[in-house]
Amino acid sequence: MTTFDGWDPTQYNRFAQQREQPFWDLANLIHEVPGPRVVDLGCGDGRLTALLGAQLHASSVAGIDSSLAMINAAAAHANGSTQFVLADIGTWQEPSSYDVVFANASLQWVPDHPSALAKWADSLRDGGQLAVQVPANADHPSHVIAATVAAEMLSDPPPDAVAENVLTPERYATILDGLGFVEQHVRLQVYAHRLASTSEVVEWVKGTTLTRFKQALGEAGFEQFVERYRARLLDEVGDQAPYLYPFKRILMWARRS
Ligand SMILES: C[S@@+](CC[C@H](N)C(=O)[O-])C[C@H]1O[C@@H](n2cnc3c(N)ncnc32)[C@H](O)[C@@H]1O
């Protein structure tokens, strides 16, 4: 199981509104079926998991996350038909159990996507639907500069999960086909996030990609890292206000026969 627990639900939710659009774009790819059994892999604090269950009129909802902080926060949304469980979505598999396997902005943290997607596909019942969204923005300065600064401050910096793990849209299409899905929709979408200023990018990535440096650098080292990162980012991108943060994401949906 992943032991890293650098997630901070409050920091992550600072940009909840901008982050929610891809979630709903993904949810809207799911075809309506009566009372589906739904699992949300990498469910985070469970707020959106509960809303997803309501939108799909789910008969049951399971939220899975490897972060104790997130699972503890999600407990507020648990009820008779909605449960949250601490587990690693990279190895998670419950054969023929769900009508919808949903994963928004979580698969990127897992290595070996062909293997993980095979386990997720196996967890679907006949006719079940898979819906997955991953960021694909590793080539943007916000991510490239993080890796550069980390290499200056650490001898063995933790890698960028998106750069390491995320595949191309066409590769996902091929994987889904190989897993026997009879229908699929895979697309790359650019989200144009209008931020108040370039500096807001720092707050954005502090809730996601930079969390990986917290453990390695410690509290004081991380603060130093963030300030060096901010200076470098403003230098390269320019201190703009407002700033349009273009963010590429891959959305995929597929249905079993
Ligand atoms: C970017 S957040 C997305 C949360 C939620 N799906 C949403 O759309 O708001 C990624 C979540 O994936 C979880 N996560 C990362 N790696 C994981 C793993 N190997 N197993 C389970 N959860 C994982 C994190 O703890 C975090 O809650």
Tab-separated table of C-alpha atoms and ligand atoms in Angstrom:
chain	number	residue	atom	x	y	z
A	1	MET	CA	0.000	0.000	0.000
A	2	THR	CA	1.191	3.539	-0.730
A	3	THR	CA	2.420	4.944	2.593
A	4	PHE	CA	2.859	8.542	1.362
A	5	ASP	CA	0.254	10.763	2.994
A	6	GLY	CA	1.204	14.296	1.984
A	7	TRP	CA	-2.381	15.147	0.956
A	8	ASP	CA	-3.908	18.164	2.569
A	9	PRO	CA	-7.651	18.285	1.834
A	10	THR	CA	-7.824	22.053	2.590
A	11	GLN	CA	-4.997	22.995	0.194
A	12	TYR	CA	-6.374	20.648	-2.473
A	13	ASN	CA	-9.841	22.220	-2.241
A	14	ARG	CA	-8.590	25.805	-2.730
A	15	PHE	CA	-9.279	25.380	-6.432
A	16	ALA	CA	-12.266	23.122	-6.038
A	17	GLN	CA	-14.354	25.000	-8.587
A	18	GLN	CA	-11.752	24.777	-11.404
A	19	ARG	CA	-10.955	21.157	-10.541
A	20	GLU	CA	-14.591	20.154	-10.605
A	21	GLN	CA	-15.186	20.797	-14.302
A	22	PRO	CA	-13.197	17.743	-15.512
A	23	PHE	CA	-14.885	15.658	-12.805
A	24	TRP	CA	-18.329	16.519	-14.198
A	25	ASP	CA	-17.177	16.227	-17.808
A	26	LEU	CA	-16.085	12.688	-16.926
A	27	ALA	CA	-19.252	11.881	-14.983
A	28	ASN	CA	-21.333	13.090	-17.942
A	29	LEU	CA	-19.678	10.477	-20.186
A	30	ILE	CA	-21.353	7.733	-18.152
A	31	HIS	CA	-24.514	6.306	-19.730
A	32	GLU	CA	-27.536	6.115	-17.468
A	33	VAL	CA	-28.331	2.676	-16.045
A	34	PRO	CA	-30.783	1.784	-13.240
A	35	GLY	CA	-29.295	1.775	-9.708
A	36	PRO	CA	-25.645	1.160	-10.589
A	37	ARG	CA	-23.062	-0.085	-8.102
A	38	VAL	CA	-20.367	2.594	-8.280
A	39	VAL	CA	-16.768	2.678	-7.080
A	40	ASP	CA	-14.749	5.913	-6.990
A	41	LEU	CA	-11.025	5.111	-7.036
A	42	GLY	CA	-8.845	7.787	-5.425
A	43	CYS	CA	-11.984	9.370	-3.998
A	44	GLY	CA	-10.223	12.126	-2.042
A	45	ASP	CA	-12.355	13.754	0.661
A	46	GLY	CA	-15.535	12.049	-0.577
A	47	ARG	CA	-17.534	15.197	-1.313
A	48	LEU	CA	-17.615	14.592	-5.065
A	49	THR	CA	-18.014	10.834	-4.544
A	50	ALA	CA	-21.308	11.468	-2.759
A	51	LEU	CA	-22.474	13.860	-5.497
A	52	LEU	CA	-21.497	11.317	-8.177
A	53	GLY	CA	-23.578	8.653	-6.431
A	54	ALA	CA	-26.556	11.030	-6.389
A	55	GLN	CA	-26.143	12.005	-10.062
A	56	LEU	CA	-25.995	8.344	-11.149
A	57	HIS	CA	-28.825	7.280	-8.761
A	58	ALA	CA	-26.418	4.648	-7.485
A	59	SER	CA	-27.657	1.751	-5.363
A	60	SER	CA	-24.277	1.678	-3.634
A	61	VAL	CA	-21.112	3.749	-3.690
A	62	ALA	CA	-17.637	2.782	-2.524
A	63	GLY	CA	-14.839	5.332	-2.252
A	64	ILE	CA	-11.265	4.041	-2.158
A	65	ASP	CA	-8.221	6.106	-1.204
A	66	SER	CA	-4.770	5.382	0.224
A	67	SER	CA	-4.594	8.650	2.207
A	68	LEU	CA	-5.760	8.409	5.799
A	69	ALA	CA	-6.347	12.195	5.849
A	70	MET	CA	-8.681	11.906	2.844
A	71	ILE	CA	-10.507	8.812	4.163
A	72	ASN	CA	-11.019	10.505	7.531
A	73	ALA	CA	-12.448	13.583	5.767
A	74	ALA	CA	-14.639	11.335	3.575
A	75	ALA	CA	-16.200	9.671	6.626
A	76	ALA	CA	-18.515	12.707	6.858
A	77	HIS	CA	-20.212	11.526	3.630
A	78	ALA	CA	-20.624	7.861	4.623
A	79	ASN	CA	-24.104	6.388	5.099
A	80	GLY	CA	-25.927	3.071	4.646
A	81	SER	CA	-25.151	2.878	0.921
A	82	THR	CA	-21.913	4.899	0.757
A	83	GLN	CA	-18.682	3.591	2.264
A	84	PHE	CA	-15.066	4.720	2.226
A	85	VAL	CA	-12.153	2.314	2.429
A	86	LEU	CA	-8.391	2.787	2.794
A	87	ALA	CA	-6.693	0.840	-0.029
A	88	ASP	CA	-4.211	1.161	-2.890
A	89	ILE	CA	-5.959	1.634	-6.237
A	90	GLY	CA	-2.867	0.315	-8.049
A	91	THR	CA	-3.535	-3.183	-6.746
A	92	TRP	CA	-7.281	-2.848	-6.043
A	93	GLN	CA	-9.459	-5.429	-7.775
A	94	GLU	CA	-12.929	-6.819	-6.980
A	95	PRO	CA	-13.887	-9.147	-9.841
A	96	SER	CA	-17.301	-8.577	-11.500
A	97	SER	CA	-18.519	-6.278	-8.721
A	98	TYR	CA	-19.375	-2.852	-10.183
A	99	ASP	CA	-21.451	-1.230	-12.927
A	100	VAL	CA	-19.280	1.897	-12.887
A	101	VAL	CA	-15.582	2.128	-12.070
A	102	PHE	CA	-14.774	5.835	-11.834
A	103	ALA	CA	-11.378	7.460	-11.218
A	104	ASN	CA	-10.937	11.218	-11.462
A	105	ALA	CA	-7.387	12.595	-11.180
A	106	SER	CA	-5.985	9.563	-9.356
A	107	LEU	CA	-4.647	7.009	-11.871
A	108	GLN	CA	-1.607	9.224	-12.522
A	109	TRP	CA	-0.264	8.322	-9.057
A	110	VAL	CA	-0.161	4.647	-9.988
A	111	PRO	CA	2.587	3.000	-12.071
A	112	ASP	CA	1.920	0.478	-14.851
A	113	HIS	CA	-1.402	1.681	-16.234
A	114	PRO	CA	-2.001	-1.350	-18.474
A	115	SER	CA	-1.925	-3.552	-15.361
A	116	ALA	CA	-4.069	-1.225	-13.191
A	117	LEU	CA	-6.653	-0.746	-15.960
A	118	ALA	CA	-6.835	-4.533	-16.457
A	119	LYS	CA	-7.695	-4.954	-12.744
A	120	TRP	CA	-10.269	-2.163	-12.924
A	121	ALA	CA	-11.824	-3.645	-16.082
A	122	ASP	CA	-12.028	-7.037	-14.366
A	123	SER	CA	-13.931	-5.388	-11.489
A	124	LEU	CA	-16.788	-4.464	-13.844
A	125	ARG	CA	-19.895	-6.562	-14.317
A	126	ASP	CA	-21.150	-7.306	-17.833
A	127	GLY	CA	-22.152	-4.037	-19.503
A	128	GLY	CA	-20.168	-2.084	-16.899
A	129	GLN	CA	-18.573	1.283	-17.630
A	130	LEU	CA	-15.097	2.586	-16.899
A	131	ALA	CA	-14.562	6.357	-16.616
A	132	VAL	CA	-11.084	7.722	-15.956
A	133	GLN	CA	-9.548	11.198	-16.107
A	134	VAL	CA	-5.807	11.860	-15.789
A	135	PRO	CA	-3.839	15.098	-16.023
A	136	ALA	CA	-1.412	15.226	-18.932
A	137	ASN	CA	0.366	18.508	-18.208
A	138	ALA	CA	3.888	17.351	-17.332
A	139	ASP	CA	5.389	19.473	-20.121
A	140	HIS	CA	4.005	22.778	-18.729
A	141	PRO	CA	6.569	25.035	-16.921
A	142	SER	CA	4.592	24.562	-13.670
A	143	HIS	CA	5.708	20.925	-13.692
A	144	VAL	CA	9.054	21.180	-15.493
A	145	ILE	CA	10.331	23.866	-13.065
A	146	ALA	CA	9.277	21.770	-10.055
A	147	ALA	CA	11.447	18.915	-11.316
A	148	THR	CA	14.370	21.282	-11.995
A	149	VAL	CA	14.288	22.890	-8.530
A	150	ALA	CA	13.888	19.483	-6.876
A	151	ALA	CA	16.982	18.201	-8.701
A	152	GLU	CA	18.929	21.173	-7.270
A	153	MET	CA	17.802	20.530	-3.689
A	154	LEU	CA	17.650	16.741	-3.483
A	155	SER	CA	20.118	14.056	-4.540
A	156	ASP	CA	17.303	11.616	-5.303
A	157	PRO	CA	14.131	13.661	-5.964
A	158	PRO	CA	10.800	11.837	-6.123
A	159	PRO	CA	9.708	11.641	-9.780
A	160	ASP	CA	6.764	13.491	-11.326
A	161	ALA	CA	4.026	10.866	-11.318
A	162	VAL	CA	2.332	12.385	-14.380
A	163	ALA	CA	5.570	12.410	-16.414
A	164	GLU	CA	6.417	8.869	-15.276
A	165	ASN	CA	3.061	7.163	-15.495
A	166	VAL	CA	0.625	8.904	-17.834
A	167	LEU	CA	0.451	7.487	-21.360
A	168	THR	CA	-0.771	9.047	-24.597
A	169	PRO	CA	-4.495	9.147	-25.456
A	170	GLU	CA	-3.934	6.750	-28.362
A	171	ARG	CA	-2.132	4.291	-26.066
A	172	TYR	CA	-5.119	4.330	-23.686
A	173	ALA	CA	-7.443	3.701	-26.642
A	174	THR	CA	-5.358	0.666	-27.603
A	175	ILE	CA	-5.254	-0.642	-24.017
A	176	LEU	CA	-9.034	-0.312	-23.634
A	177	ASP	CA	-9.568	-2.151	-26.908
A	178	GLY	CA	-7.183	-4.909	-25.821
A	179	LEU	CA	-9.135	-5.284	-22.567
A	180	GLY	CA	-12.215	-6.174	-24.595
A	181	PHE	CA	-14.245	-2.968	-24.238
A	182	VAL	CA	-16.725	-2.829	-27.101
A	183	GLU	CA	-17.283	0.948	-26.979
A	184	GLN	CA	-14.892	3.707	-26.050
A	185	HIS	CA	-14.379	7.473	-26.071
A	186	VAL	CA	-10.894	8.833	-25.373
A	187	ARG	CA	-9.983	12.501	-25.726
A	188	LEU	CA	-7.373	15.086	-24.794
A	189	GLN	CA	-8.948	18.285	-23.483
A	190	VAL	CA	-7.292	21.597	-22.620
A	191	TYR	CA	-8.882	23.293	-19.597
A	192	ALA	CA	-8.326	27.047	-19.574
A	193	HIS	CA	-8.110	27.925	-15.874
A	194	ARG	CA	-8.356	31.659	-15.299
A	195	LEU	CA	-6.290	32.381	-12.190
A	196	ALA	CA	-5.961	35.761	-10.444
A	197	SER	CA	-2.198	35.797	-11.104
A	198	THR	CA	0.768	33.582	-12.009
A	199	SER	CA	1.455	33.191	-8.279
A	200	GLU	CA	-1.815	31.309	-7.935
A	201	VAL	CA	-0.200	28.474	-9.907
A	202	VAL	CA	2.040	27.921	-6.874
A	203	GLU	CA	-0.992	27.494	-4.626
A	204	TRP	CA	-2.530	25.150	-7.222
A	205	VAL	CA	0.476	22.806	-7.465
A	206	LYS	CA	1.069	22.906	-3.682
A	207	GLY	CA	-2.148	20.883	-3.429
A	208	THR	CA	-1.082	18.341	-6.050
A	209	THR	CA	2.271	17.757	-7.728
A	210	LEU	CA	4.439	19.487	-5.073
A	211	THR	CA	3.043	17.335	-2.264
A	212	ARG	CA	5.611	14.717	-3.255
A	213	PHE	CA	8.471	16.925	-2.009
A	214	LYS	CA	7.074	17.575	1.479
A	215	GLN	CA	8.314	14.339	3.008
A	216	ALA	CA	11.702	14.447	1.312
A	217	LEU	CA	12.431	18.092	2.280
A	218	GLY	CA	10.783	18.481	5.672
A	219	GLU	CA	8.744	21.571	6.654
A	220	ALA	CA	11.554	24.191	6.465
A	221	GLY	CA	13.108	22.692	3.327
A	222	PHE	CA	9.723	22.610	1.637
A	223	GLU	CA	9.127	26.308	2.344
A	224	GLN	CA	12.523	27.095	0.834
A	225	PHE	CA	11.657	24.912	-2.165
A	226	VAL	CA	8.339	26.719	-2.722
A	227	GLU	CA	9.962	30.158	-2.654
A	228	ARG	CA	12.680	29.121	-5.134
A	229	TYR	CA	10.014	27.509	-7.321
A	230	ARG	CA	7.838	30.656	-7.212
A	231	ALA	CA	10.737	32.931	-8.255
A	232	ARG	CA	11.691	30.622	-11.131
A	233	LEU	CA	8.100	30.271	-12.335
A	234	LEU	CA	7.442	34.039	-12.325
A	235	ASP	CA	10.690	34.537	-14.158
A	236	GLU	CA	9.852	32.041	-16.892
A	237	VAL	CA	6.089	32.499	-17.296
A	238	GLY	CA	5.981	36.191	-16.327
A	239	ASP	CA	4.180	37.800	-13.396
A	240	GLN	CA	0.794	38.045	-15.080
A	241	ALA	CA	-2.499	39.094	-13.505
A	242	PRO	CA	-4.806	37.528	-14.460
A	243	TYR	CA	-3.038	34.373	-15.658
A	244	LEU	CA	-4.541	31.758	-17.957
A	245	TYR	CA	-3.288	28.365	-16.781
A	246	PRO	CA	-3.798	25.921	-19.662
A	247	PHE	CA	-4.100	22.392	-18.327
A	248	LYS	CA	-4.238	19.292	-20.531
A	249	ARG	CA	-6.211	16.277	-19.369
A	250	ILE	CA	-7.106	12.906	-20.868
A	251	LEU	CA	-10.680	11.720	-20.401
A	252	MET	CA	-11.568	8.128	-21.195
A	253	TRP	CA	-14.802	6.179	-21.070
A	254	ALA	CA	-15.393	2.590	-22.148
A	255	ARG	CA	-18.172	0.010	-21.848
A	256	ARG	CA	-17.987	-3.775	-21.600
A	257	SER	CA	-20.313	-5.979	-23.620
B	1	LIG	C1	-5.946	14.675	-7.089
B	1	LIG	S1	-6.821	13.817	-5.842
B	1	LIG	C2	-8.405	13.493	-6.621
B	1	LIG	C3	-9.504	13.291	-5.628
B	1	LIG	C4	-10.906	13.101	-6.233
B	1	LIG	N1	-10.965	11.967	-7.122
B	1	LIG	C5	-11.381	14.343	-6.951
B	1	LIG	O1	-11.742	14.250	-8.131
B	1	LIG	O2	-11.434	15.411	-6.341
B	1	LIG	C6	-6.016	12.243	-5.960
B	1	LIG	C7	-6.435	11.269	-4.882
B	1	LIG	O3	-5.870	9.995	-5.188
B	1	LIG	C8	-5.399	9.416	-3.993
B	1	LIG	N2	-4.349	8.438	-4.319
B	1	LIG	C9	-3.117	8.660	-4.830
B	1	LIG	N3	-2.458	7.514	-4.998
B	1	LIG	C10	-3.293	6.528	-4.585
B	1	LIG	C11	-3.196	5.113	-4.516
B	1	LIG	N4	-2.110	4.473	-4.931
B	1	LIG	N5	-4.254	4.438	-4.026
B	1	LIG	C12	-5.380	5.078	-3.618
B	1	LIG	N6	-5.532	6.412	-3.678
B	1	LIG	C13	-4.510	7.122	-4.154
B	1	LIG	C14	-4.897	10.576	-3.171
B	1	LIG	O4	-4.816	10.261	-1.812
B	1	LIG	C15	-5.929	11.650	-3.496
B	1	LIG	O5	-6.999	11.627	-2.587
